[in-house]
Short mmCIF file of C-alpha atoms (C1' of nucleotides) in Angstrom, two decimals:
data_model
loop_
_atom_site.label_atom_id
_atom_site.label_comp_id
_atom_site.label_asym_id
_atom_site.label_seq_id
_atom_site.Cartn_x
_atom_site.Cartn_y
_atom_site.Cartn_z
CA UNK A 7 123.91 42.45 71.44
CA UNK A 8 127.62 42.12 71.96
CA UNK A 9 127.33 44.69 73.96
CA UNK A 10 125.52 43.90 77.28
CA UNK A 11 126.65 47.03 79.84
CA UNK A 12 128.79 44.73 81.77
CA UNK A 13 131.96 46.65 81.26
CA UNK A 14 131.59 50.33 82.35
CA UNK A 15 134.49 51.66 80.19
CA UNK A 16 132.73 52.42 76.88
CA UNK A 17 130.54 55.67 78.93
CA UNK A 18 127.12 55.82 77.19
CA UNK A 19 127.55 52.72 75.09
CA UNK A 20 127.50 50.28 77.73
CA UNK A 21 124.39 51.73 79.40
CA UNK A 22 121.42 49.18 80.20
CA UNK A 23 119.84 46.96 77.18
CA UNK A 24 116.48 48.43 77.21
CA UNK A 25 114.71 47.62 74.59
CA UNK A 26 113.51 49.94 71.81
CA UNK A 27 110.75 50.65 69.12
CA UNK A 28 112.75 48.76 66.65
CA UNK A 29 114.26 46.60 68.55
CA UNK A 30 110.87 45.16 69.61
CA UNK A 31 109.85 45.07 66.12
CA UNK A 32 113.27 42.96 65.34
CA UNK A 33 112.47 40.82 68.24
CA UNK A 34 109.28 39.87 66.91
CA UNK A 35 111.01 39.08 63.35
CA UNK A 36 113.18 36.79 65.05
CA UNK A 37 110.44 35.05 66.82
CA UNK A 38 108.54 34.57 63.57
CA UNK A 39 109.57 32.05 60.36
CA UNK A 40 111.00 34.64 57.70
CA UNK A 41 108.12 33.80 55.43
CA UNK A 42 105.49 35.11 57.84
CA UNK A 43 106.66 38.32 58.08
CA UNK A 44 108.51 39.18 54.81
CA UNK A 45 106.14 37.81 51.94
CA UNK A 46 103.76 40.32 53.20
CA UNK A 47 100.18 39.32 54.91
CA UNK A 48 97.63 39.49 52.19
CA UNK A 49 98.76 36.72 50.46
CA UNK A 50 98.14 33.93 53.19
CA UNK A 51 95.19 35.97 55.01
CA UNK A 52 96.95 34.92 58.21
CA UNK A 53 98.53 37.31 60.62
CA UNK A 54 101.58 36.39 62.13
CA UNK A 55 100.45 36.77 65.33
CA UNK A 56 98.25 33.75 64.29
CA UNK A 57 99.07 30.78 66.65
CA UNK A 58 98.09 28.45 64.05
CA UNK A 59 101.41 29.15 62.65
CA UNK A 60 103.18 28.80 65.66
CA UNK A 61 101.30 25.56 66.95
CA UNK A 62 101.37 23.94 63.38
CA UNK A 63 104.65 24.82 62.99
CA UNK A 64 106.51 24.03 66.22
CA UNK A 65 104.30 22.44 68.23
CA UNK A 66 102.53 19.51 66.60
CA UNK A 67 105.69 17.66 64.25
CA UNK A 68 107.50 16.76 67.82
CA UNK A 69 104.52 15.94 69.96
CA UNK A 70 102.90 13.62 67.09
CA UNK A 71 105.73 11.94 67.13
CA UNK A 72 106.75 11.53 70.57
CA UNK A 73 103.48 10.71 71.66
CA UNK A 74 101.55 8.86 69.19
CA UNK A 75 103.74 5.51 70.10
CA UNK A 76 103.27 6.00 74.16
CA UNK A 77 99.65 5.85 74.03
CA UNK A 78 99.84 2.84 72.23
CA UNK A 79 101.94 1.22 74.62
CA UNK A 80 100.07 1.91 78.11
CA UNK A 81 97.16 0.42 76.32
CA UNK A 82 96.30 -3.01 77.86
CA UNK A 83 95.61 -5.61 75.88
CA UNK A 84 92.20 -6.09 76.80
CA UNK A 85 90.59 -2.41 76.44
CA UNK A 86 87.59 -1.85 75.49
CA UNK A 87 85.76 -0.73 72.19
CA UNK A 88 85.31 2.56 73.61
CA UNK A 89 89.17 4.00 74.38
CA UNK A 90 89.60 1.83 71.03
CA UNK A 91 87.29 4.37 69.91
CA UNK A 92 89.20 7.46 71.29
CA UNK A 93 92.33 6.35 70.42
CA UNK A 94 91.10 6.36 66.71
CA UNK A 95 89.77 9.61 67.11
CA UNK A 96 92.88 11.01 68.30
CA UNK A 97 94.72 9.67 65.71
CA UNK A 98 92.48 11.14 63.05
CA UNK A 99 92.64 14.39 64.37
CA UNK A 100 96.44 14.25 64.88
CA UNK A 101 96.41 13.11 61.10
CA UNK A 102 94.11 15.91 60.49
CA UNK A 103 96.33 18.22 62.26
CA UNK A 104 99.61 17.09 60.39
CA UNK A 105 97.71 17.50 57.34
CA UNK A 106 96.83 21.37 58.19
CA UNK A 107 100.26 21.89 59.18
CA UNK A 108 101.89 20.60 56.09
CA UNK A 109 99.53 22.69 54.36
CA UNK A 110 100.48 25.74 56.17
CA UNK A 111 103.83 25.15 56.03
CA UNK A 112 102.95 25.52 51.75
CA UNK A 113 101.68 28.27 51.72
CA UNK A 114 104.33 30.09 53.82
CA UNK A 115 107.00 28.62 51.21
CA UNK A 116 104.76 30.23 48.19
CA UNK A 117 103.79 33.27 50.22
CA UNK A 118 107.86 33.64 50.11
CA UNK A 119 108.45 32.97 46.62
CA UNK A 120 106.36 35.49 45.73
CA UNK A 121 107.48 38.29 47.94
CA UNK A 122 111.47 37.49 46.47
CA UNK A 123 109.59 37.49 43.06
CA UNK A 124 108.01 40.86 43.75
CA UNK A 125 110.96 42.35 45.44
CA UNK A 126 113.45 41.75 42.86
CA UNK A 127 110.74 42.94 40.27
CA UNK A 128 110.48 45.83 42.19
CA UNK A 129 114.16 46.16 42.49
CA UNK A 130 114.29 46.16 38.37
CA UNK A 131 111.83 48.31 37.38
CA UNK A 132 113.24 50.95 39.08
CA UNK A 133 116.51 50.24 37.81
CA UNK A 134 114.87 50.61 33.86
CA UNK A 135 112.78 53.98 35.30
CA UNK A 136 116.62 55.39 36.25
CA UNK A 137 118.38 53.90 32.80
CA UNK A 138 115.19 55.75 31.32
CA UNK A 139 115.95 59.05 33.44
CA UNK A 140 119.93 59.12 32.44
CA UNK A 141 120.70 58.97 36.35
CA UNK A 142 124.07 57.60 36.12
CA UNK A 143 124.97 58.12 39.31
CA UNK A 144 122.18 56.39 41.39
CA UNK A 145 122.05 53.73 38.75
CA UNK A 146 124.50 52.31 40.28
CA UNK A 147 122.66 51.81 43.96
CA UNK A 148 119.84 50.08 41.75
CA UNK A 149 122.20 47.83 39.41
CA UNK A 150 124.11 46.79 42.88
CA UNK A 151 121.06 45.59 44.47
CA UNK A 152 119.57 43.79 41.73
CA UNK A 153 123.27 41.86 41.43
CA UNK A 154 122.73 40.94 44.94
CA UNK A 155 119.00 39.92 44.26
CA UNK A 156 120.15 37.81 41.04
CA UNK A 157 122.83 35.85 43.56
CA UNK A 158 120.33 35.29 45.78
CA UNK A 159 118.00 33.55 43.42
CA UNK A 160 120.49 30.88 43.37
CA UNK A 161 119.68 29.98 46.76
CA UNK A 162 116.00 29.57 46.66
CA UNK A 163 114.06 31.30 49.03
CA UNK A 164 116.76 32.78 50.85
CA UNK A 165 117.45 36.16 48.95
CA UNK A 166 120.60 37.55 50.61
CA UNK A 167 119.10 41.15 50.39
CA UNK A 168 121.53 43.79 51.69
CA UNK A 169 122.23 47.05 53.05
CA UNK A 170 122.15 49.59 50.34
CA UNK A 171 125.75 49.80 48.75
CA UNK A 172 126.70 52.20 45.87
CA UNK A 173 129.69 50.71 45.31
CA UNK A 174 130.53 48.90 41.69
CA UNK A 175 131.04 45.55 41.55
CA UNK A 176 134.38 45.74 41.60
CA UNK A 177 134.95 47.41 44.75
CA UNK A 178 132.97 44.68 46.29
CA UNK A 179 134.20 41.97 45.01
CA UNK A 180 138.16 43.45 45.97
CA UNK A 181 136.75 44.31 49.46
CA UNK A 182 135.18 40.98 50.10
CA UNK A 183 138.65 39.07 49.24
CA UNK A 184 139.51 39.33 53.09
CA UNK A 185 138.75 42.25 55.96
CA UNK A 186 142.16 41.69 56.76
CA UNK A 187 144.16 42.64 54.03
CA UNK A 188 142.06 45.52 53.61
CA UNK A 189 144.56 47.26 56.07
CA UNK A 190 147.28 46.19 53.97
CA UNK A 191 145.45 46.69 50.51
CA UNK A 192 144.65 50.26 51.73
CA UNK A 193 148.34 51.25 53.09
CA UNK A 194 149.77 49.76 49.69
CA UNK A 195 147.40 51.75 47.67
CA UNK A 196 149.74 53.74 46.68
CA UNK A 197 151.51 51.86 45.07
CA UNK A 198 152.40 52.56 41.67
CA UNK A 199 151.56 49.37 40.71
CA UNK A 200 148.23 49.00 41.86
CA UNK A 201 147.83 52.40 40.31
CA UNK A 202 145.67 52.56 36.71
CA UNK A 203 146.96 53.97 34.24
CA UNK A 204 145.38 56.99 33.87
CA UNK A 205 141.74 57.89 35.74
CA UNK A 206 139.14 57.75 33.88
CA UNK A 207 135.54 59.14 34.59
CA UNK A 208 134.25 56.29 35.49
CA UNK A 209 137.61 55.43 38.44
CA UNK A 210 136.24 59.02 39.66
CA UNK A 211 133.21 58.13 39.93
CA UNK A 212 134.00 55.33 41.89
CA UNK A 213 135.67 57.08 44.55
CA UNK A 214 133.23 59.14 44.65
CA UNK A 215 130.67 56.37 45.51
CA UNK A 216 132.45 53.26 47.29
CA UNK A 217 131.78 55.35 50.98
CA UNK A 218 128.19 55.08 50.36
CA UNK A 219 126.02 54.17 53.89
CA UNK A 220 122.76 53.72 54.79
CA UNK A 221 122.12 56.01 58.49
CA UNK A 222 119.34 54.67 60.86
CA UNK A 223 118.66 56.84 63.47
CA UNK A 224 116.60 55.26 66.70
CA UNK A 225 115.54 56.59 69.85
CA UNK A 226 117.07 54.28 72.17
CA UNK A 227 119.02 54.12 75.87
CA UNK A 228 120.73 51.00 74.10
CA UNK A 229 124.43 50.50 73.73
CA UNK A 230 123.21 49.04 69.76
CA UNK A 231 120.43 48.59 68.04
CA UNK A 232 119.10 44.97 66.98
CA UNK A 233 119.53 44.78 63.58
CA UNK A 234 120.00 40.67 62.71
CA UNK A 235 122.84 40.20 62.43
CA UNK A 236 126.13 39.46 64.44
CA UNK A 237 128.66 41.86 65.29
CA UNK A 238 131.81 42.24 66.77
CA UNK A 239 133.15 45.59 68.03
CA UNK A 240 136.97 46.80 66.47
CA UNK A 241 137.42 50.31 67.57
CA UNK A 242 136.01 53.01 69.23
CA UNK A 243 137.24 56.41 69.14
CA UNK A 244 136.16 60.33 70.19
CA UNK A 245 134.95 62.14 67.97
CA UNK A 246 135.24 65.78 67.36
CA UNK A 247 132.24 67.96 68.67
CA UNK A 248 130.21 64.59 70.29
CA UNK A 249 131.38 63.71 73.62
CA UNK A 250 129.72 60.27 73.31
CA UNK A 251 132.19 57.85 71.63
CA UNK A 252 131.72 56.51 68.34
CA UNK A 253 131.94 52.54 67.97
CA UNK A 254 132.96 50.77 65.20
CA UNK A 255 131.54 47.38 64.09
CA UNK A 256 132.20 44.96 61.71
CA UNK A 257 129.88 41.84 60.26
CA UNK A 258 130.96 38.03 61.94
CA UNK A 259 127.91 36.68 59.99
CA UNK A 260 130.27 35.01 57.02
CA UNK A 261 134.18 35.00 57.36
CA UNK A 262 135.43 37.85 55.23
CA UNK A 263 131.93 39.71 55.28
CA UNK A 264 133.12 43.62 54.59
CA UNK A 265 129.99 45.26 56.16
CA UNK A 266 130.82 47.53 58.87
CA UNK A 267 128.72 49.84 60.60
CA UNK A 268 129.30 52.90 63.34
CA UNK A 269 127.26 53.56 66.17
CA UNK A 270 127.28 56.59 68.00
CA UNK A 271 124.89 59.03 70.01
CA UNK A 272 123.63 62.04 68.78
CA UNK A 273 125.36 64.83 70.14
CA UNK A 274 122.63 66.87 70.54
CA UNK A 275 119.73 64.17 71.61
CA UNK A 276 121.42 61.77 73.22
CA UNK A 277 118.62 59.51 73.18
CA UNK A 278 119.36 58.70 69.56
CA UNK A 279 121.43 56.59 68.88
CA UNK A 280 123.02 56.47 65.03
CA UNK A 281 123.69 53.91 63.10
CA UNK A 282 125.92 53.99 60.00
CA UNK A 283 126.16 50.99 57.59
CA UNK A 284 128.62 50.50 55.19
CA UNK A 285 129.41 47.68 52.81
CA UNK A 286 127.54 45.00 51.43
CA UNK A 287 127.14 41.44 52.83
CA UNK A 288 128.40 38.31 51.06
CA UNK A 289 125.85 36.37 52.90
CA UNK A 290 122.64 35.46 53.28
CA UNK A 291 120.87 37.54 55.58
CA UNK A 292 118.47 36.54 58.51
CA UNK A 293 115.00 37.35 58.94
CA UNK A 294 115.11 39.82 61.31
CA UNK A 295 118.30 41.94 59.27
CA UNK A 296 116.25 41.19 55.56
CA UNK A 297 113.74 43.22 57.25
CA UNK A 298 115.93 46.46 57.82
CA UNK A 299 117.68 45.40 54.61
CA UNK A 300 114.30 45.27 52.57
CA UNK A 301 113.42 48.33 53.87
CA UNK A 302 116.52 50.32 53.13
CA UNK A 303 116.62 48.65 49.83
CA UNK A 304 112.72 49.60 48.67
CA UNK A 305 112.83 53.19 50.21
CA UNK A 306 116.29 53.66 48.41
CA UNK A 307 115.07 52.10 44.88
CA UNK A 308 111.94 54.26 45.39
CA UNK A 309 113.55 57.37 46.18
CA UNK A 310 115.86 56.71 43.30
CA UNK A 311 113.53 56.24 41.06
CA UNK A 312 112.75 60.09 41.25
CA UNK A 313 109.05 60.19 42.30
CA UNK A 314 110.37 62.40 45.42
CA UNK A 315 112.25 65.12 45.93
CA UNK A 316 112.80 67.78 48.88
CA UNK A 317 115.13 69.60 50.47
CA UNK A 318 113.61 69.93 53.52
CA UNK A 319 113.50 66.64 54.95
CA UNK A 320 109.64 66.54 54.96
CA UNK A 321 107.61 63.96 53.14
CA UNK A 322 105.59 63.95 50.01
CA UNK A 323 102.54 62.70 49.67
CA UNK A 324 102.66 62.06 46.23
CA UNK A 325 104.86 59.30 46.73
CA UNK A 326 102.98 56.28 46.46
CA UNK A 327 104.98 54.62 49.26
CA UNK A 328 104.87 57.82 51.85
CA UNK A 329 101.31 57.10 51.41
CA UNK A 330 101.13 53.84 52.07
CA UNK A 331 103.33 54.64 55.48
CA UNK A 332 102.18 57.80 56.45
CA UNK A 333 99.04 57.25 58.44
CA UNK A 334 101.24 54.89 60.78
CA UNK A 335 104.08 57.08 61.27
CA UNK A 336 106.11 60.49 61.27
CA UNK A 337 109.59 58.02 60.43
CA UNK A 338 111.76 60.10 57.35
CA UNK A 339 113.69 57.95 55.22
CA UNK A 340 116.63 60.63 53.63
CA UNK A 341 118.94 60.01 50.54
CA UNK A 342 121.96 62.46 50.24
CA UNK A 343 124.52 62.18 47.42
CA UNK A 344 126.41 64.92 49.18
CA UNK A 345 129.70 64.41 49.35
CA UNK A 346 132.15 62.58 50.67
CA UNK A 347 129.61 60.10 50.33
CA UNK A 348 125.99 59.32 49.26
CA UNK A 349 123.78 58.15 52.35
CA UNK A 350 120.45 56.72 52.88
CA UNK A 351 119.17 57.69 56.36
CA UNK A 352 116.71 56.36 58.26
CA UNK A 353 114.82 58.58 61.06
CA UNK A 354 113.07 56.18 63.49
CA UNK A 355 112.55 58.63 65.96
CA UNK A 356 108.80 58.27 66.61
CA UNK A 357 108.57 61.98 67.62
CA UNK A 358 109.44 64.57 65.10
CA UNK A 359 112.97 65.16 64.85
CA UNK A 360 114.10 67.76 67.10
CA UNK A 361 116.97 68.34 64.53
CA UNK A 362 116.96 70.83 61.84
CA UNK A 363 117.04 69.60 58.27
CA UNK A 364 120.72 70.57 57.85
CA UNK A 365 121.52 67.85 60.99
CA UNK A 366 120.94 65.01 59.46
CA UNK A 367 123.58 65.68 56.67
CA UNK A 368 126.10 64.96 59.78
CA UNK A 369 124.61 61.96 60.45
CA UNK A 370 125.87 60.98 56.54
CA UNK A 371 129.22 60.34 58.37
CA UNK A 372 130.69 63.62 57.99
CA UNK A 373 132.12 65.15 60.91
CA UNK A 374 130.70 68.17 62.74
CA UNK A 375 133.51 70.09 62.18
CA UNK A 376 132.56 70.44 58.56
CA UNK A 377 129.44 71.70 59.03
CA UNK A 378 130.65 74.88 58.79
CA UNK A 379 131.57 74.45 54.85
CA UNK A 380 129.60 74.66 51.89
CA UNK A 381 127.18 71.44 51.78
CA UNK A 382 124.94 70.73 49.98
CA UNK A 383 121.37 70.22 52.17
CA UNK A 384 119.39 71.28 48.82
CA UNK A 385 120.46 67.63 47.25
CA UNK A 386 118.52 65.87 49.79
CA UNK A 387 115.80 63.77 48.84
CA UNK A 388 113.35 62.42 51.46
CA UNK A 389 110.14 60.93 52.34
CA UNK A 390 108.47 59.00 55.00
CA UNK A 391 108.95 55.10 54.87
CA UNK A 392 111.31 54.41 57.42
CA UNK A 393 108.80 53.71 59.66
CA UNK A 394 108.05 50.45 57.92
CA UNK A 395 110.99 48.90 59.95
CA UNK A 396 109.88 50.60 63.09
CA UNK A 397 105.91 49.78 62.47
CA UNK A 398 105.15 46.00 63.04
CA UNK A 399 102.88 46.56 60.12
CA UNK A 400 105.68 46.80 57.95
CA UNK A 401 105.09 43.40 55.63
CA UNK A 402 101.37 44.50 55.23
CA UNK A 403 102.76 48.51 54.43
CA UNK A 404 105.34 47.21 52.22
CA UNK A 405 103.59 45.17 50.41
CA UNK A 406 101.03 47.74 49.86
CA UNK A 407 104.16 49.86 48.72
CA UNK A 408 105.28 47.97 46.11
CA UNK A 409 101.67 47.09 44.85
CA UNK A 410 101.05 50.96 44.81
CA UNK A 411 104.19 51.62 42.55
CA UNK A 412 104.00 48.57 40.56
CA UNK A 413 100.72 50.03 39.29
CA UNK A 414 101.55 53.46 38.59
CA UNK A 415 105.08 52.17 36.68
CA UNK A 416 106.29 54.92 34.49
CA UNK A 417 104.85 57.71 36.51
CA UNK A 418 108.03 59.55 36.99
CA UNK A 419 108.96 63.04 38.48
CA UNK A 420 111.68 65.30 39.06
CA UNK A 421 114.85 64.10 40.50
CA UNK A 422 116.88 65.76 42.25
CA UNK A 423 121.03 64.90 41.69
CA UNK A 424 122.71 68.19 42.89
CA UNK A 425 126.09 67.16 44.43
CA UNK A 426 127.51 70.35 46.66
CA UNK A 427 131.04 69.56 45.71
"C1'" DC B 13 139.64 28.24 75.90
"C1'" DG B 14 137.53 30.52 72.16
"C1'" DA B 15 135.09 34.67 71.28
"C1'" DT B 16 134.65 39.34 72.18
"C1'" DT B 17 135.91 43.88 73.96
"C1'" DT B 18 139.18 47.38 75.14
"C1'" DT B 19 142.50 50.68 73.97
"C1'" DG B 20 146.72 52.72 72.41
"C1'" DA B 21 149.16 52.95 68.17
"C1'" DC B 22 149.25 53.50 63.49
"C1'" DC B 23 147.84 54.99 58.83
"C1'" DG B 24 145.96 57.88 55.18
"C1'" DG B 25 143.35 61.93 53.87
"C1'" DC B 26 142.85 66.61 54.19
"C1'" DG B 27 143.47 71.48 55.28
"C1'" DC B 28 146.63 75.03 56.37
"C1'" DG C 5 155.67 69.61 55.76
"C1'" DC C 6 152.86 69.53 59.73
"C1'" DG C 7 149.03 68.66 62.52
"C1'" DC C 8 144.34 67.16 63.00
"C1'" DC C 9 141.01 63.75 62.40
"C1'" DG C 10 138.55 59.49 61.23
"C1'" DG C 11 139.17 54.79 60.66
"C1'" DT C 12 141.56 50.46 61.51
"C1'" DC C 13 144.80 47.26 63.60
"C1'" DA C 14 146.30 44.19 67.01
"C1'" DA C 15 147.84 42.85 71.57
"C1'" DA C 16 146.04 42.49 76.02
"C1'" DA C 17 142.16 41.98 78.89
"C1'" DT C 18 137.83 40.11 79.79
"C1'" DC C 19 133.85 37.18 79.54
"C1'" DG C 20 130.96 33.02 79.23
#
DNA sequence: CGATTTTGACCGGCGC
DNA sequence: GCGCCGGTCAAAATCG
């Protein structure tokens, strides 16, 4: 985006913008009104490839009204019954066609009520299925999302879904006072008094979480994936055992958004690129980035719920929402709460990974200099939905998803929480 | 001219 | 304490 290859100094990162899987699926988001591809198909029985939509939408509302006046006007005063006639008929049918168009323009609107409605349902009842499993720790993704859901609601339609954060509330709302004086805040942390008074459980627990990302990983030969939203490039730096630089990112979306993510090459395919998001955003999010955002947020709440485990990266096809992805894509969505910090990752590689299991866990932001140390790979849970961002039939898969889990609510299963620290 | 990128410097965490 | 490393800052450069 920002980055458009015209400088040569950033190496691999400022190669050509070709376009990827994703991206093209983003690019069609963006195209498309936020209703038509987020609410999910069945519920207007239109695709959104329809040009109906398109037409009633953009097309009719300025020629009616541009044009509707002109013909009047080159009309003598003496015409005939019969362009009389036509003139009528036009008029109906523009009517008619206004008519249509308002009512599509309904149904969208409810068609996007009810996917918000269903999402933050969703959101919740995994949240009760964790409080009911005595997950503590991955509570806390669930809780944060459905705060973000319940801000949202406030706004209507717009539900400023985000990235997945495991952060507590109030680490967010400290980090979102300014990106600026997070510098400071951070170099006077020391400060004895800023410091608690004594750390409790729950302050280590914290710092155990507030580094929490969501990974996407995307075969692509561009500098950045499309993701929605707006970014502007901070820092870039070499690091140890890649010899592609990593860049860093931060959100321009909102003034004093704290989302940042990294983007960097894998070292060993350089082909894909990986994508680390961090934060949460303190702002509504567009069409094209609630897409990703959905995604991360469903596969996360799913995978949290504890329907899913493996240790091996590979999917299981138990899990009602692996099932409803599956037969349109080998995509592995992968939640570590390895430490330093917990990641969702995202494999959008349409090919099988050529990585081992044990790979990804660098992709959680740890370096690859500490692969050689005891981690944890056994504490990864995985299954196949990321492919719901990279499959253009994502609204139809999700909202097959979350019909699929709303009816089988309470079906639980083994979850796996082993932390290699 | 404002927005964005580049890039060296700086900081804190961590291991030795 | 020292050095390494990842992450961030901020001034300068660059772009549209």
């Amino acid at each position: 985006m920002e980055e458009d290859g015209r400088r040569g100094r950033s190496l691999e990162l400022s190669g050509s913008a070709a376009v990827v899987d994703m991206m093209d699926f983003f690019a069609k988001e963006r195209a498309t009104p936020a209703s038509t591809t987020d609410h999910g198909v069945p519920h207007l029985g239109l695709k959104k490839e329809d040009p109906a939509i398109n037409i009633g939408f953009q097309l009719f509302p300025a020629t009616l009204e541009r044009d509707q006046p002109m013909v009047q006007q080159q009309l003598p005063p003496d015409e005939d019954n019969d362009a009389k006639r036509v003139l009528e008929a036009m008029q109906a049918e523009l009517a008619r066609t206004n008519e249509e168009n308002q009512r599509l323009k309904n149904m969208l609107s409810d068609a996007t009520n009810n996917y918000n409605a269903l999402h933050v349902h969703l959101i919740r009842l995994m949240q009760e299925r964790n409080l009911i499993d005595g997950n503590t720790q991955f509570h806390e993704i669930t809780s944060e999302v459905d705060e973000s859901q319940e801000e949202g609601d406030e706004g209507g339609a717009v539900v400023p879904l985000q990235f997945i954060d495991l952060k507590p509330a109030s680490v967010v709302d400290e980090e979102s006072h300014s990106i600026k004086d997070e510098g400071t805040q951070r170099r006077r942390s020391s400060s004895p008094a800023d410091l608690p008074p004594s750390k409790s459980s729950e302050q280590e627990h914290e710092a155990s979480t507030r580094k929490a990302r969501v990974s996407v990983r995307a075969r692509s030969s561009a500098p950045m994936i499309s993701d929605g939203c707006h970014w502007r490039k901070y820092g870039q730096k070499m690091a140890k055992g890649n010899p592609c630089p990593r860049a860093y990112y931060r959100c321009t979306m909102a003034a004093g958004c704290p989302v940042r993510k990294q983007v960097q090459r894998c070292a060993k395919d350089r082909s894909v690129l990986i994508t680390n998001y961090e934060g949460t955003h303190n702002h509504p999010l567009p069409p094209a980035a609630m897409a990703m955002a959905s995604t991360i947020s469903a596969a996360a709440a799913m995978l949290l719920s504890g329907s899913t485990t493996s240790s091996e990266g590979v999917t299981n096809p138990s899990n009602p929402l692996a099932r409803a992805i599956m037969p349109s894509s080998s995509g592995v969505v992968t939640i570590s709460a390895s430490a330093p910090f917990p990641t969702v990752t995202l494999d959008l590689t349409r090919t099988s990974s050529p990585l081992p299991a044990s790979s990804s866990s660098r992709v959680f932001g740890q370096p690859p200099h500490n692969q050689s140390k005891p981690q944890s790979v056994a504490d990864t849970v995985s299954v196949a939905t990321a492919a719901m961002v990279a499959d253009p039939n994502f609204s139809a898969a999700l909202a097959a998803a979350i019909s699929s889990i709303m009816g089988r609510k309470g079906d639980g299963g083994t979850h796996q929480t082993s932390n290699s620290k």
